[in-house]
């Protein structure tokens, strides 16, 4: 089966070049880099260095979901491996994930074990627990645990795959549709996972496969952009996926508990400008249809 590797670059040419250098030469693998309208056009330089890579430049910043959707439209593989550009491949990564999809036709998407690039002995992801629709909370299995082999040899269903690295069956995409672009950043892979499961497929994790993740290179560890979309999209995910009763319990929980708690945390950390950002995230959900393409956030102009 042919595999298409899809990654999205936004103002991170050096990170993307390091990513490309980590991909091993394997037959029946194509590599697609979608540039999300970066400030500086870097495609010619990278194309000269990596002539077999397919570079696509978007006419605007489409976010994580939109950039990957653009990659889907140009991919020719049976399996599409969506990978953050701030990751580093390890030997056998592609073959092990593709092997899971080969052996299990019921699996629509599969993620590898993810470990931190700057602390290679520490786990970031070894699966997810189911999400509680009342609180929009779940747990990332293995998060920040030292890897002592406690999650080795696991190839099994998980609640969700991880957006930093997930191989998806093209047939599942054709049945479930592409990512919802109005998420822009965060929660889009969880929403997509729900769509793929509703289409009759399962999400799995394969800890025999490993990738390293630098985490939050494009957005930054803390930023108003990140704070806005995490809160806005947490609500949006529930609006799109939760049953009626659980949805409204979540609304009460978020307004009465999450908002006051976050405001207190912002004040303690002296992040006062995050308070209007949180209010804006809530207000968007009160005033916009769940399928609205208006992001409600002015991206930094070029």
GROMACS .gro file of C-alpha atoms in nm:
model
  302
    1UNK     CA    1   0.000   0.000   0.000
    2UNK     CA    2   0.121   0.350  -0.084
    3UNK     CA    3   0.162   0.600   0.202
    4UNK     CA    4   0.134   0.978   0.165
    5UNK     CA    5   0.307   1.179   0.437
    6UNK     CA    6   0.135   1.516   0.485
    7UNK     CA    7   0.277   1.799   0.695
    8UNK     CA    8   0.194   2.168   0.729
    9UNK     CA    9   0.451   2.448   0.754
   10UNK     CA   10   0.382   2.799   0.883
   11UNK     CA   11   0.683   3.025   0.928
   12UNK     CA   12   0.906   2.736   1.035
   13UNK     CA   13   1.135   2.658   0.739
   14UNK     CA   14   1.422   2.532   0.957
   15UNK     CA   15   1.193   2.303   1.158
   16UNK     CA   16   1.036   2.171   0.838
   17UNK     CA   17   1.377   2.105   0.685
   18UNK     CA   18   1.481   1.911   0.996
   19UNK     CA   19   1.158   1.713   0.969
   20UNK     CA   20   1.221   1.625   0.604
   21UNK     CA   21   1.575   1.515   0.685
   22UNK     CA   22   1.440   1.264   0.938
   23UNK     CA   23   1.216   1.083   0.687
   24UNK     CA   24   1.382   0.763   0.561
   25UNK     CA   25   1.387   0.680   0.193
   26UNK     CA   26   1.116   0.419   0.144
   27UNK     CA   27   0.951   0.301  -0.175
   28UNK     CA   28   0.579   0.370  -0.221
   29UNK     CA   29   0.594   0.678   0.003
   30UNK     CA   30   0.523   1.032  -0.115
   31UNK     CA   31   0.588   1.341   0.096
   32UNK     CA   32   0.364   1.647   0.077
   33UNK     CA   33   0.446   1.978   0.246
   34UNK     CA   34   0.167   2.235   0.261
   35UNK     CA   35   0.290   2.587   0.327
   36UNK     CA   36   0.013   2.781   0.505
   37UNK     CA   37   0.096   3.112   0.337
   38UNK     CA   38   0.409   3.175   0.543
   39UNK     CA   39   0.548   3.529   0.557
   40UNK     CA   40   0.851   3.423   0.353
   41UNK     CA   41   0.830   3.195   0.050
   42UNK     CA   42   1.068   2.909   0.124
   43UNK     CA   43   0.939   2.649  -0.119
   44UNK     CA   44   1.203   2.708  -0.393
   45UNK     CA   45   1.494   2.651  -0.152
   46UNK     CA   46   1.341   2.339   0.002
   47UNK     CA   47   1.231   2.208  -0.338
   48UNK     CA   48   1.589   2.234  -0.464
   49UNK     CA   49   1.713   2.034  -0.167
   50UNK     CA   50   1.425   1.781  -0.169
   51UNK     CA   51   1.326   1.744  -0.535
   52UNK     CA   52   1.098   1.443  -0.477
   53UNK     CA   53   0.883   1.624  -0.219
   54UNK     CA   54   0.554   1.773  -0.335
   55UNK     CA   55   0.531   2.134  -0.211
   56UNK     CA   56   0.196   2.314  -0.209
   57UNK     CA   57   0.159   2.678  -0.108
   58UNK     CA   58  -0.181   2.787   0.022
   59UNK     CA   59  -0.316   3.128  -0.074
   60UNK     CA   60  -0.398   3.193   0.295
   61UNK     CA   61  -0.334   3.052   0.641
   62UNK     CA   62  -0.592   2.773   0.665
   63UNK     CA   63  -0.488   2.648   1.006
   64UNK     CA   64  -0.402   2.288   1.093
   65UNK     CA   65  -0.726   2.145   0.956
   66UNK     CA   66  -0.734   2.345   0.635
   67UNK     CA   67  -0.367   2.286   0.561
   68UNK     CA   68  -0.406   1.912   0.602
   69UNK     CA   69  -0.723   1.914   0.393
   70UNK     CA   70  -0.527   2.081   0.113
   71UNK     CA   71  -0.270   1.802   0.146
   72UNK     CA   72  -0.546   1.539   0.125
   73UNK     CA   73  -0.657   1.681  -0.208
   74UNK     CA   74  -0.309   1.621  -0.355
   75UNK     CA   75  -0.233   1.289  -0.186
   76UNK     CA   76  -0.234   0.968  -0.391
   77UNK     CA   77  -0.165   0.717  -0.113
   78UNK     CA   78  -0.392   0.445   0.024
   79UNK     CA   79  -0.289   0.560   0.371
   80UNK     CA   80  -0.227   0.924   0.465
   81UNK     CA   81   0.017   0.994   0.748
   82UNK     CA   82  -0.058   1.336   0.899
   83UNK     CA   83   0.247   1.452   1.092
   84UNK     CA   84   0.339   1.778   1.260
   85UNK     CA   85   0.645   1.937   1.105
   86UNK     CA   86   0.804   1.960   1.451
   87UNK     CA   87   0.850   1.584   1.475
   88UNK     CA   88   1.134   1.343   1.408
   89UNK     CA   89   1.083   0.999   1.254
   90UNK     CA   90   1.236   0.682   1.399
   91UNK     CA   91   1.324   0.361   1.210
   92UNK     CA   92   1.026   0.148   1.115
   93UNK     CA   93   0.767   0.414   1.202
   94UNK     CA   94   0.588   0.413   0.868
   95UNK     CA   95   0.603   0.038   0.816
   96UNK     CA   96   0.464  -0.042   1.163
   97UNK     CA   97   0.168   0.194   1.134
   98UNK     CA   98   0.089   0.082   0.779
   99UNK     CA   99   0.113  -0.278   0.901
  100UNK     CA  100  -0.167  -0.214   1.150
  101UNK     CA  101  -0.395  -0.081   0.876
  102UNK     CA  102  -0.297  -0.371   0.648
  103UNK     CA  103  -0.384  -0.631   0.912
  104UNK     CA  104  -0.698  -0.467   1.053
  105UNK     CA  105  -0.949  -0.336   0.798
  106UNK     CA  106  -1.173  -0.216   1.082
  107UNK     CA  107  -0.908   0.041   1.183
  108UNK     CA  108  -0.955   0.383   1.024
  109UNK     CA  109  -0.672   0.565   1.197
  110UNK     CA  110  -0.370   0.478   1.410
  111UNK     CA  111  -0.112   0.679   1.605
  112UNK     CA  112   0.233   0.579   1.728
  113UNK     CA  113   0.375   0.630   2.075
  114UNK     CA  114   0.489   0.993   2.098
  115UNK     CA  115   0.783   1.102   2.312
  116UNK     CA  116   0.925   1.447   2.375
  117UNK     CA  117   1.208   1.543   2.143
  118UNK     CA  118   1.391   1.741   2.408
  119UNK     CA  119   1.349   1.468   2.670
  120UNK     CA  120   1.356   1.145   2.477
  121UNK     CA  121   1.298   0.933   2.786
  122UNK     CA  122   0.960   1.095   2.856
  123UNK     CA  123   0.627   0.996   2.699
  124UNK     CA  124   0.380   1.245   2.558
  125UNK     CA  125   0.118   1.000   2.424
  126UNK     CA  126   0.043   0.630   2.444
  127UNK     CA  127  -0.330   0.654   2.380
  128UNK     CA  128  -0.629   0.854   2.506
  129UNK     CA  129  -0.908   0.773   2.749
  130UNK     CA  130  -1.266   0.844   2.635
  131UNK     CA  131  -1.380   1.203   2.663
  132UNK     CA  132  -1.635   1.294   2.930
  133UNK     CA  133  -1.899   1.499   2.750
  134UNK     CA  134  -2.012   1.663   3.074
  135UNK     CA  135  -1.673   1.830   3.120
  136UNK     CA  136  -1.500   1.788   2.781
  137UNK     CA  137  -1.212   1.629   2.968
  138UNK     CA  138  -1.015   1.313   2.913
  139UNK     CA  139  -0.665   1.188   2.986
  140UNK     CA  140  -0.364   1.133   2.768
  141UNK     CA  141  -0.223   0.794   2.864
  142UNK     CA  142   0.143   0.806   2.960
  143UNK     CA  143   0.165   1.187   2.958
  144UNK     CA  144   0.494   1.305   3.111
  145UNK     CA  145   0.577   0.959   3.242
  146UNK     CA  146   0.931   0.828   3.212
  147UNK     CA  147   0.932   0.548   2.958
  148UNK     CA  148   1.023   0.232   3.147
  149UNK     CA  149   0.852   0.004   2.897
  150UNK     CA  150   0.516   0.022   3.074
  151UNK     CA  151   0.333   0.085   2.745
  152UNK     CA  152   0.541  -0.137   2.517
  153UNK     CA  153   0.383  -0.393   2.284
  154UNK     CA  154   0.040  -0.226   2.272
  155UNK     CA  155  -0.149  -0.237   1.944
  156UNK     CA  156  -0.510  -0.184   2.037
  157UNK     CA  157  -0.813   0.050   2.020
  158UNK     CA  158  -0.788   0.391   2.184
  159UNK     CA  159  -1.042   0.667   2.228
  160UNK     CA  160  -0.858   0.911   2.001
  161UNK     CA  161  -0.551   0.937   1.786
  162UNK     CA  162  -0.304   1.222   1.839
  163UNK     CA  163  -0.299   1.507   1.588
  164UNK     CA  164   0.081   1.527   1.594
  165UNK     CA  165   0.106   1.188   1.420
  166UNK     CA  166  -0.183   0.984   1.284
  167UNK     CA  167  -0.203   0.753   0.985
  168UNK     CA  168  -0.550   0.745   0.833
  169UNK     CA  169  -0.701   0.508   0.580
  170UNK     CA  170  -0.800   0.695   0.263
  171UNK     CA  171  -1.123   0.493   0.242
  172UNK     CA  172  -1.215   0.620   0.590
  173UNK     CA  173  -1.158   0.980   0.480
  174UNK     CA  174  -1.375   0.926   0.173
  175UNK     CA  175  -1.652   0.794   0.395
  176UNK     CA  176  -1.621   1.035   0.690
  177UNK     CA  177  -1.514   1.349   0.504
  178UNK     CA  178  -1.218   1.578   0.568
  179UNK     CA  179  -1.137   1.777   0.883
  180UNK     CA  180  -1.375   2.053   0.985
  181UNK     CA  181  -1.184   2.370   0.902
  182UNK     CA  182  -1.369   2.603   1.137
  183UNK     CA  183  -1.169   2.455   1.428
  184UNK     CA  184  -0.853   2.606   1.270
  185UNK     CA  185  -0.634   2.490   1.562
  186UNK     CA  186  -0.698   2.233   1.838
  187UNK     CA  187  -0.974   1.973   1.877
  188UNK     CA  188  -1.002   1.922   1.502
  189UNK     CA  189  -0.843   1.576   1.521
  190UNK     CA  190  -1.080   1.475   1.804
  191UNK     CA  191  -1.380   1.593   1.602
  192UNK     CA  192  -1.245   1.412   1.295
  193UNK     CA  193  -1.192   1.100   1.502
  194UNK     CA  194  -1.557   1.110   1.607
  195UNK     CA  195  -1.661   1.140   1.242
  196UNK     CA  196  -1.440   0.848   1.141
  197UNK     CA  197  -1.579   0.632   1.424
  198UNK     CA  198  -1.934   0.723   1.322
  199UNK     CA  199  -1.839   0.610   0.971
  200UNK     CA  200  -1.778   0.261   1.114
  201UNK     CA  201  -1.402   0.262   1.179
  202UNK     CA  202  -1.191   0.234   1.494
  203UNK     CA  203  -0.903   0.446   1.625
  204UNK     CA  204  -0.596   0.253   1.744
  205UNK     CA  205  -0.258   0.320   1.901
  206UNK     CA  206   0.055   0.121   1.815
  207UNK     CA  207   0.329   0.175   2.073
  208UNK     CA  208   0.572  -0.036   1.871
  209UNK     CA  209   0.594   0.269   1.642
  210UNK     CA  210   0.763   0.579   1.784
  211UNK     CA  211   0.794   0.944   1.689
  212UNK     CA  212   0.955   1.238   1.872
  213UNK     CA  213   0.767   1.567   1.909
  214UNK     CA  214   0.907   1.915   1.972
  215UNK     CA  215   0.557   2.041   2.061
  216UNK     CA  216   0.400   2.382   2.003
  217UNK     CA  217   0.671   2.520   1.779
  218UNK     CA  218   0.437   2.715   1.548
  219UNK     CA  219   0.191   2.850   1.804
  220UNK     CA  220   0.414   2.887   2.108
  221UNK     CA  221   0.384   2.725   2.447
  222UNK     CA  222   0.155   3.007   2.569
  223UNK     CA  223  -0.016   3.266   2.353
  224UNK     CA  224  -0.347   3.446   2.318
  225UNK     CA  225  -0.402   3.261   1.990
  226UNK     CA  226  -0.364   2.925   2.164
  227UNK     CA  227  -0.580   3.031   2.460
  228UNK     CA  228  -0.858   3.151   2.230
  229UNK     CA  229  -0.880   2.842   2.012
  230UNK     CA  230  -0.842   2.590   2.295
  231UNK     CA  231  -1.139   2.742   2.481
  232UNK     CA  232  -1.348   2.821   2.176
  233UNK     CA  233  -1.296   2.479   2.024
  234UNK     CA  234  -1.353   2.290   2.348
  235UNK     CA  235  -1.704   2.435   2.348
  236UNK     CA  236  -1.742   2.385   1.973
  237UNK     CA  237  -1.643   2.017   1.998
  238UNK     CA  238  -1.919   1.957   2.252
  239UNK     CA  239  -2.171   2.147   2.039
  240UNK     CA  240  -2.087   1.926   1.743
  241UNK     CA  241  -2.062   1.588   1.915
  242UNK     CA  242  -2.235   1.563   2.253
  243UNK     CA  243  -2.594   1.440   2.310
  244UNK     CA  244  -2.848   1.709   2.402
  245UNK     CA  245  -2.854   1.656   2.782
  246UNK     CA  246  -2.478   1.622   2.824
  247UNK     CA  247  -2.427   1.927   2.605
  248UNK     CA  248  -2.624   2.155   2.834
  249UNK     CA  249  -2.469   2.017   3.151
  250UNK     CA  250  -2.133   2.101   2.994
  251UNK     CA  251  -2.246   2.458   2.922
  252UNK     CA  252  -2.333   2.508   3.290
  253UNK     CA  253  -2.005   2.350   3.398
  254UNK     CA  254  -1.801   2.570   3.165
  255UNK     CA  255  -1.970   2.900   3.251
  256UNK     CA  256  -2.001   2.844   3.626
  257UNK     CA  257  -1.672   2.665   3.696
  258UNK     CA  258  -1.423   2.682   3.408
  259UNK     CA  259  -1.454   3.052   3.326
  260UNK     CA  260  -1.417   3.177   3.688
  261UNK     CA  261  -1.130   2.935   3.753
  262UNK     CA  262  -0.946   3.041   3.435
  263UNK     CA  263  -0.992   3.411   3.516
  264UNK     CA  264  -0.843   3.355   3.862
  265UNK     CA  265  -0.551   3.167   3.707
  266UNK     CA  266  -0.491   3.448   3.456
  267UNK     CA  267  -0.486   3.707   3.735
  268UNK     CA  268  -0.246   3.500   3.945
  269UNK     CA  269  -0.013   3.463   3.646
  270UNK     CA  270  -0.062   3.833   3.553
  271UNK     CA  271  -0.188   3.728   3.209
  272UNK     CA  272  -0.458   3.994   3.220
  273UNK     CA  273  -0.492   4.011   2.841
  274UNK     CA  274  -0.610   3.647   2.842
  275UNK     CA  275  -0.936   3.748   3.015
  276UNK     CA  276  -1.093   3.922   2.711
  277UNK     CA  277  -0.956   3.637   2.495
  278UNK     CA  278  -1.152   3.384   2.701
  279UNK     CA  279  -1.466   3.598   2.687
  280UNK     CA  280  -1.427   3.625   2.310
  281UNK     CA  281  -1.400   3.244   2.284
  282UNK     CA  282  -1.725   3.197   2.479
  283UNK     CA  283  -1.902   3.478   2.292
  284UNK     CA  284  -1.818   3.321   1.956
  285UNK     CA  285  -2.009   3.008   2.053
  286UNK     CA  286  -2.306   3.212   2.172
  287UNK     CA  287  -2.329   3.412   1.850
  288UNK     CA  288  -2.215   3.172   1.575
  289UNK     CA  289  -2.355   2.859   1.416
  290UNK     CA  290  -2.147   2.550   1.491
  291UNK     CA  291  -2.055   2.530   1.121
  292UNK     CA  292  -1.966   2.898   1.087
  293UNK     CA  293  -1.649   2.967   0.889
  294UNK     CA  294  -1.593   3.296   1.076
  295UNK     CA  295  -1.304   3.222   1.313
  296UNK     CA  296  -1.388   3.516   1.536
  297UNK     CA  297  -1.017   3.593   1.574
  298UNK     CA  298  -0.806   3.833   1.374
  299UNK     CA  299  -0.490   3.649   1.276
  300UNK     CA  300  -0.167   3.848   1.278
  301UNK     CA  301  -0.158   4.037   0.945
  302UNK     CA  302   0.128   3.969   0.710
   0.00000   0.00000   0.00000
